[in-house]
Short mmCIF file of C-alpha atoms in Angstrom, two decimals:
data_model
loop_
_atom_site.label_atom_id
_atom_site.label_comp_id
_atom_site.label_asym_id
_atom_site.label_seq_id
_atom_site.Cartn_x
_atom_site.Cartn_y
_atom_site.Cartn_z
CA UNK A 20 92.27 196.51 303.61
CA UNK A 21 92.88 195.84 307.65
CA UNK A 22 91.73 199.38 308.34
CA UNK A 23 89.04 199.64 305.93
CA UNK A 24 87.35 196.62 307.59
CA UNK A 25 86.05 198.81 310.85
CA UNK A 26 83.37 200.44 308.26
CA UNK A 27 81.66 197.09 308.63
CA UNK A 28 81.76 196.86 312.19
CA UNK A 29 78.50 198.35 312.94
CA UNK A 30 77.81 199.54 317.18
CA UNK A 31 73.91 200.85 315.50
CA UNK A 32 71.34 200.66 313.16
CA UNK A 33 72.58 201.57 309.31
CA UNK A 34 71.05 204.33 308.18
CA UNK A 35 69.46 204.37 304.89
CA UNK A 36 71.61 207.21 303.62
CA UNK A 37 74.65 205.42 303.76
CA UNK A 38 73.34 203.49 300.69
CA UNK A 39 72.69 205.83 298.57
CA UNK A 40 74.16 204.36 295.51
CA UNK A 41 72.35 201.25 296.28
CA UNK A 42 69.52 203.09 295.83
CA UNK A 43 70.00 205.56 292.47
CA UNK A 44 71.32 202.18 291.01
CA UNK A 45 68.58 199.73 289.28
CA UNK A 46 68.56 195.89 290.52
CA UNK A 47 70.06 194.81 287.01
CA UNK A 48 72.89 196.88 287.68
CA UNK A 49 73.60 195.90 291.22
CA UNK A 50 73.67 192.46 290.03
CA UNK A 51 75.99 192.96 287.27
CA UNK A 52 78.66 194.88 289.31
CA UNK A 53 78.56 191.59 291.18
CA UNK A 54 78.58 189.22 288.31
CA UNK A 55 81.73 191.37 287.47
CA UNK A 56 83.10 190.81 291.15
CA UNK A 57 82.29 186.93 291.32
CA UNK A 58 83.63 186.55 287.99
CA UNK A 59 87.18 188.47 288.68
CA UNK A 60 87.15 185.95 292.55
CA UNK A 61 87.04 182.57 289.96
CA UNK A 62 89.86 183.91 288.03
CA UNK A 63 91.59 184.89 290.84
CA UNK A 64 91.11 181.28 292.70
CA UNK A 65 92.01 179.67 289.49
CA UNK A 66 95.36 181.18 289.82
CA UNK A 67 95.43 179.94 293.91
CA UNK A 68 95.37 183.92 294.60
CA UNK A 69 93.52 184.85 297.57
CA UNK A 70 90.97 187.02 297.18
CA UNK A 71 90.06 190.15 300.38
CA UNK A 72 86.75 191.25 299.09
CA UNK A 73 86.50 193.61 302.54
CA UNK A 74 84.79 191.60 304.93
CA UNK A 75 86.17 188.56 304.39
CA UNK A 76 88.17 186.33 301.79
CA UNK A 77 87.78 183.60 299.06
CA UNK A 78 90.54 181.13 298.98
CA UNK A 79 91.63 177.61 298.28
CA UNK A 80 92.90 175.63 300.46
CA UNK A 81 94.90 171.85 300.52
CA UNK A 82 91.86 169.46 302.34
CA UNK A 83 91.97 165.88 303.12
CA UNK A 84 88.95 164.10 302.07
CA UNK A 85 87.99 160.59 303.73
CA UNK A 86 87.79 158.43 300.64
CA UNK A 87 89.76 156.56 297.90
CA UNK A 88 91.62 153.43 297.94
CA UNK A 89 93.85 154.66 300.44
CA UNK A 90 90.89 156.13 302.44
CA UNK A 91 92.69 159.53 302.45
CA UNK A 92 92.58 161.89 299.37
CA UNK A 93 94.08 165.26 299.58
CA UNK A 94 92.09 168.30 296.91
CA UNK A 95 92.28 171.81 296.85
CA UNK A 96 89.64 173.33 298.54
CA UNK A 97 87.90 176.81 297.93
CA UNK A 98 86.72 178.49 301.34
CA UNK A 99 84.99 181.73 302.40
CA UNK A 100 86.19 183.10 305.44
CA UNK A 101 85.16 186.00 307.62
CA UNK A 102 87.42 188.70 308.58
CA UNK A 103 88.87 187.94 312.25
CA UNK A 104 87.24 191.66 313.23
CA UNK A 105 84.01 191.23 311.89
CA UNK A 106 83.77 187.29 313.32
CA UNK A 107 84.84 188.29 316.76
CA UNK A 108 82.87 191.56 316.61
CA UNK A 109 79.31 189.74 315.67
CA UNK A 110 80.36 187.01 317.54
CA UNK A 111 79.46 184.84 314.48
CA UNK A 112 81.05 180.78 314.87
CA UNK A 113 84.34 180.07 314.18
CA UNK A 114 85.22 177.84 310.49
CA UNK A 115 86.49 174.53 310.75
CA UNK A 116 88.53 175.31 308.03
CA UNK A 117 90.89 178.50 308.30
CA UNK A 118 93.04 179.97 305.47
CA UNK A 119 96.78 180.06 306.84
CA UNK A 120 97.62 182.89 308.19
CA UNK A 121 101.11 183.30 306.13
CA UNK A 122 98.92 183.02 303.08
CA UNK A 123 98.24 186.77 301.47
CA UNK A 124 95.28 187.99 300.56
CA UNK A 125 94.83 190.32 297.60
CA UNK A 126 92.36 192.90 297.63
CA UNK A 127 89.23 193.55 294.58
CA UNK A 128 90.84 195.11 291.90
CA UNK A 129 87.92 197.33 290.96
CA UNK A 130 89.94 198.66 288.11
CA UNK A 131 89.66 195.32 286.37
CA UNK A 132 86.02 194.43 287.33
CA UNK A 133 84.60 197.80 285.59
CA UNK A 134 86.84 197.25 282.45
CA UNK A 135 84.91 194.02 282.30
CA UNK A 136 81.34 195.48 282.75
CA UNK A 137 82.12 198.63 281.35
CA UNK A 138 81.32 200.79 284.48
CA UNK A 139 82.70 203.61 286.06
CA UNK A 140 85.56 202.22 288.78
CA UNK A 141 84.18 204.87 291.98
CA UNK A 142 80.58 202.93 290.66
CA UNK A 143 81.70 199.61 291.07
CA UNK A 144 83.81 200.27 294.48
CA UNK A 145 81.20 201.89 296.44
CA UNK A 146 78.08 199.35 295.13
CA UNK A 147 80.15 196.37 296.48
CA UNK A 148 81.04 198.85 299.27
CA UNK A 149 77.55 199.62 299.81
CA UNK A 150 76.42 196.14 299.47
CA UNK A 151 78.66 195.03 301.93
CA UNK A 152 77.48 197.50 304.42
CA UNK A 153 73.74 196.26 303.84
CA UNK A 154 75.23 192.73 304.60
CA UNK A 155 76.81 193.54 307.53
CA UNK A 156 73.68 195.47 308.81
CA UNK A 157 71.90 192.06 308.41
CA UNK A 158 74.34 190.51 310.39
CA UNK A 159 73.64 193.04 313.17
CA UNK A 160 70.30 192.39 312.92
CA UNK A 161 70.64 188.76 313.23
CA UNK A 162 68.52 188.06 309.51
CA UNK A 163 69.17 185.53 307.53
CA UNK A 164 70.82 185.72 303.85
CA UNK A 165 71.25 184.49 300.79
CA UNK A 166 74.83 186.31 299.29
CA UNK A 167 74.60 184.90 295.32
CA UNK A 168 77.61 184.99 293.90
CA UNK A 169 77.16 183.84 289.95
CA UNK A 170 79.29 180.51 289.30
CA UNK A 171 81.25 180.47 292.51
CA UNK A 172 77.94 179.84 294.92
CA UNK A 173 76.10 181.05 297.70
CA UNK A 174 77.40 182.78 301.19
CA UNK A 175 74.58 182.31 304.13
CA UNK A 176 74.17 183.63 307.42
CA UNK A 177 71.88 181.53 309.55
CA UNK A 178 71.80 182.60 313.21
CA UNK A 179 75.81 183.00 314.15
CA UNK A 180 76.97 180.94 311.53
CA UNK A 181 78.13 182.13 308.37
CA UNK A 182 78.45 179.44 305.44
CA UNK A 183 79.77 179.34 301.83
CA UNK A 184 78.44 176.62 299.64
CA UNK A 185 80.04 176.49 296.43
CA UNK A 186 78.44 175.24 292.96
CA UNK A 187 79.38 171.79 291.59
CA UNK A 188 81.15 172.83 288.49
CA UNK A 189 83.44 175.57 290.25
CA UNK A 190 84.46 173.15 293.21
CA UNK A 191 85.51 170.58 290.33
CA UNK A 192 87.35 173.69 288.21
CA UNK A 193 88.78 174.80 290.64
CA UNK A 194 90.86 171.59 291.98
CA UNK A 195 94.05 171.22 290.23
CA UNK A 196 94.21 167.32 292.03
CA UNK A 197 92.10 166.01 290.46
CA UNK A 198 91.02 164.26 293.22
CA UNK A 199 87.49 166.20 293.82
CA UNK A 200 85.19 164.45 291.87
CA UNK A 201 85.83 160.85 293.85
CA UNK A 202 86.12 163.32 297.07
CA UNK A 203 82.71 164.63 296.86
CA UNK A 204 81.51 161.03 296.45
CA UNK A 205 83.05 159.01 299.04
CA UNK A 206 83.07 161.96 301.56
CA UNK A 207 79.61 163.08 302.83
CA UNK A 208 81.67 165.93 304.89
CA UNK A 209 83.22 167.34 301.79
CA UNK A 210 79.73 167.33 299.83
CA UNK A 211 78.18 169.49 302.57
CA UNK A 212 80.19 172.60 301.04
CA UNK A 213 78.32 172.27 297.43
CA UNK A 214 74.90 174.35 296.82
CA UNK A 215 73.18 172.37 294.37
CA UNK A 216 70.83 174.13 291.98
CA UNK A 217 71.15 177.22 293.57
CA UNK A 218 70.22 176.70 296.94
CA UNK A 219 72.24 175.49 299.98
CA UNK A 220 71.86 173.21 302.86
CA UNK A 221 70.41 175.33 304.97
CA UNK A 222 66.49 175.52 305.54
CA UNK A 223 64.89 179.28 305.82
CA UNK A 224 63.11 179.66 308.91
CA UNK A 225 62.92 183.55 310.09
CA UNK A 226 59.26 184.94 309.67
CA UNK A 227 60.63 187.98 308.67
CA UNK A 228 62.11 185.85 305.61
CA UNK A 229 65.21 185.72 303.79
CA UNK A 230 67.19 188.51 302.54
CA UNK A 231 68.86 188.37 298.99
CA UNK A 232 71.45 189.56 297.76
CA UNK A 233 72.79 191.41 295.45
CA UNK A 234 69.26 191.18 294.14
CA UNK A 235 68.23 193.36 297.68
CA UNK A 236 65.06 191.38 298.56
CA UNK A 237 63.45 189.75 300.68
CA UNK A 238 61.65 186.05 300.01
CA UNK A 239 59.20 184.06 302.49
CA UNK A 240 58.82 187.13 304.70
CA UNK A 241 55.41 186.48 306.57
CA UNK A 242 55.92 189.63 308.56
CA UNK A 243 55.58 191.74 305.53
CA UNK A 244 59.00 193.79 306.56
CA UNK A 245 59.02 197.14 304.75
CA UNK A 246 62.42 197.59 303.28
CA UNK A 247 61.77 200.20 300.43
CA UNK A 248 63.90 202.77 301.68
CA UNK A 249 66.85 200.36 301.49
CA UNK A 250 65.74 198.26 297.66
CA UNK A 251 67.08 200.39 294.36
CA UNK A 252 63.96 203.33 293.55
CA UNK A 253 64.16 203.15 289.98
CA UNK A 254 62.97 200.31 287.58
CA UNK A 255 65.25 198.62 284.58
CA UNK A 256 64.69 202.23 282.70
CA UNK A 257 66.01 204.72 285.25
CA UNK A 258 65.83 208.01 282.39
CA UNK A 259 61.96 207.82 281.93
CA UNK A 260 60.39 209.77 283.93
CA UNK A 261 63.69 212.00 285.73
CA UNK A 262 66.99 212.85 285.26
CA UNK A 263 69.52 210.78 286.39
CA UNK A 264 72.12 211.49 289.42
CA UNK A 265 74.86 208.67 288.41
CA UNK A 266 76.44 208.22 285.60
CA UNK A 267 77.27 204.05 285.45
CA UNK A 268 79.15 203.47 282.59
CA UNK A 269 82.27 204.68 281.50
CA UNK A 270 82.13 206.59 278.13
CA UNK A 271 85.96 205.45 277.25
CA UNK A 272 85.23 201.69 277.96
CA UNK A 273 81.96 201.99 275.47
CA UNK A 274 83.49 203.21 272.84
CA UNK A 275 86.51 201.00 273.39
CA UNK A 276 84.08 197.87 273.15
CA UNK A 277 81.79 199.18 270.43
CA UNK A 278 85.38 199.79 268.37
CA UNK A 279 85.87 195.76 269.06
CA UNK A 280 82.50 194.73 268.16
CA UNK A 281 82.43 197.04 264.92
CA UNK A 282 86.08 195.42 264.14
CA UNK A 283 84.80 191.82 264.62
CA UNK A 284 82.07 192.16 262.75
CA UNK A 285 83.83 193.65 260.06
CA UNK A 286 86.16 190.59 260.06
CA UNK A 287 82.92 187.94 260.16
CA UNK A 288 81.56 189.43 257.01
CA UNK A 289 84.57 189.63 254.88
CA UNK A 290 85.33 185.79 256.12
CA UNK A 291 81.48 185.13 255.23
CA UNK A 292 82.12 186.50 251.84
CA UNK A 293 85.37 184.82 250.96
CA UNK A 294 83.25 181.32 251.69
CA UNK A 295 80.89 182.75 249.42
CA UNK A 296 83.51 183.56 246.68
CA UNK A 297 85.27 180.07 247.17
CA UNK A 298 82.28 178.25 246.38
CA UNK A 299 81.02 180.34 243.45
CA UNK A 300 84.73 178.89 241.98
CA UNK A 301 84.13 175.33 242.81
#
């Protein structure tokens, strides 16, 4: 993953064609190779595995909080932070909080993430590939973002800093203390890092708005920024009008979970009619 990290140090302009997946793809299934990816990062953290997701890493770390009887309470801590390369090379602000270096860091495993969604694996890899390109691009550009990442929270860039707020109910999940809850209370510091109903601290203030992602748009723009040659082309029914150039899901994995599904439903409706036969006898 060290190496691979240079594709996101970016010395000009992106060029559209360097997202072309990003834009065969459909907005619905941008966003659910990402649900898949946010959802494989909370296992992961659960497990206190750090995660390398390519230009940066989830992690938890041990914090002390300034509250409690004792005035000092010590929680695990889940952080976001940049890769060294990209940081330095965008100049963006150093984190208070670092993850130690003799920690390791495991990469995506993208094998896992399309089992989960039932997509292709090269599909997967290059959309959060190709999603972390367009990210990086905004960075060069100095835009803000909004990075959503379903139940874990909400990465923002905002000038040269780069921020992860993280949602209530993961922050508490994810601290095996369980010293968070009192943490988050008698600590204002510590509540700074939660996003509460899906937005963060931070106040949007570019005229040329906000960019959001995975979703690929852009909200409160006033500048009326044409980015159509980077947003998906084709709408939430891609086969209507022309043949397709992707194929998304994997055929194996479809069956597989269509097998399950027929199985299970099988197995309600013979429970359903053993009720049925029980209380015919009574």
């Amino acid at each position: 993953m060290e190496n691979e990290v240079f594709r996101y140090l970016l010395f000009k302009p992106l060029d559209p064609k360097q997202l072309s997946l990003l834009q065969e793809l459909t907005t619905l299934e941008i966003c659910r190779v990402w649900e898949g990816t946010s959802k494989y990062i909370r296992r992961q953290l659960l497990e206190k595995r750090a995660v390398d997701i390519g230009i940066g890493s989830f992690a938890i770390v041990s914090a002390r909080a300034a509250a409690g009887e004792d005035g000092v309470l010590v929680v695990d801590k889940p952080i976001f932070q940049l890769n060294q390369h990209v940081q330095r090379f965008y100049k963006i602000k150093e984190p208070k909080t670092k993850i130690p270096s003799d920690m390791f860091e495991y990469p995506l495993n993208f094998q896992e993430i399309a089992e989960t969604i039932s997509f292709r694996v090269p599909i997967v890899e290059q959309c959060v590939h190709e999603t972390l390109l367009f990210f990086a691009e905004a960075i060069r550009g100095k835009k803000e973002v909004d990075f959503f990442f379903k139940r874990l929270g909400i990465l923002s860039l905002r000038g040269q800093e780069v921020i992860m707020n993280f949602f209530d109910d993961c922050v508490l999940q994810l601290d095996a203390t369980g010293n968070m809850l009192p943490a988050l209370l008698g600590d204002s510091k510590m509540m700074n890092m939660i996003a509460f109903r899906g937005k963060n601290k931070f106040s949007r203030q570019s005229e040329d708005g906000c960019i959001v992602l995975p979703r690929i748009s852009v909200e409160g723009s006033k500048t009326s920024q044409d980015m159509t040659f980077f947003r998906p082309q084709r709408g939430l029914h891609p086969w209507s009008r022309s043949a397709r150039r992707v194929s998304v899901y994997d055929p194996v994995l479809l069956a597989q979970r269509r097998a399950f599904q027929a199985v299970r439903a099988e197995r309600i409706h013979r429970e359903q009619e053993r009720r049925k036969h029980r209380v015919r006898v009574r």
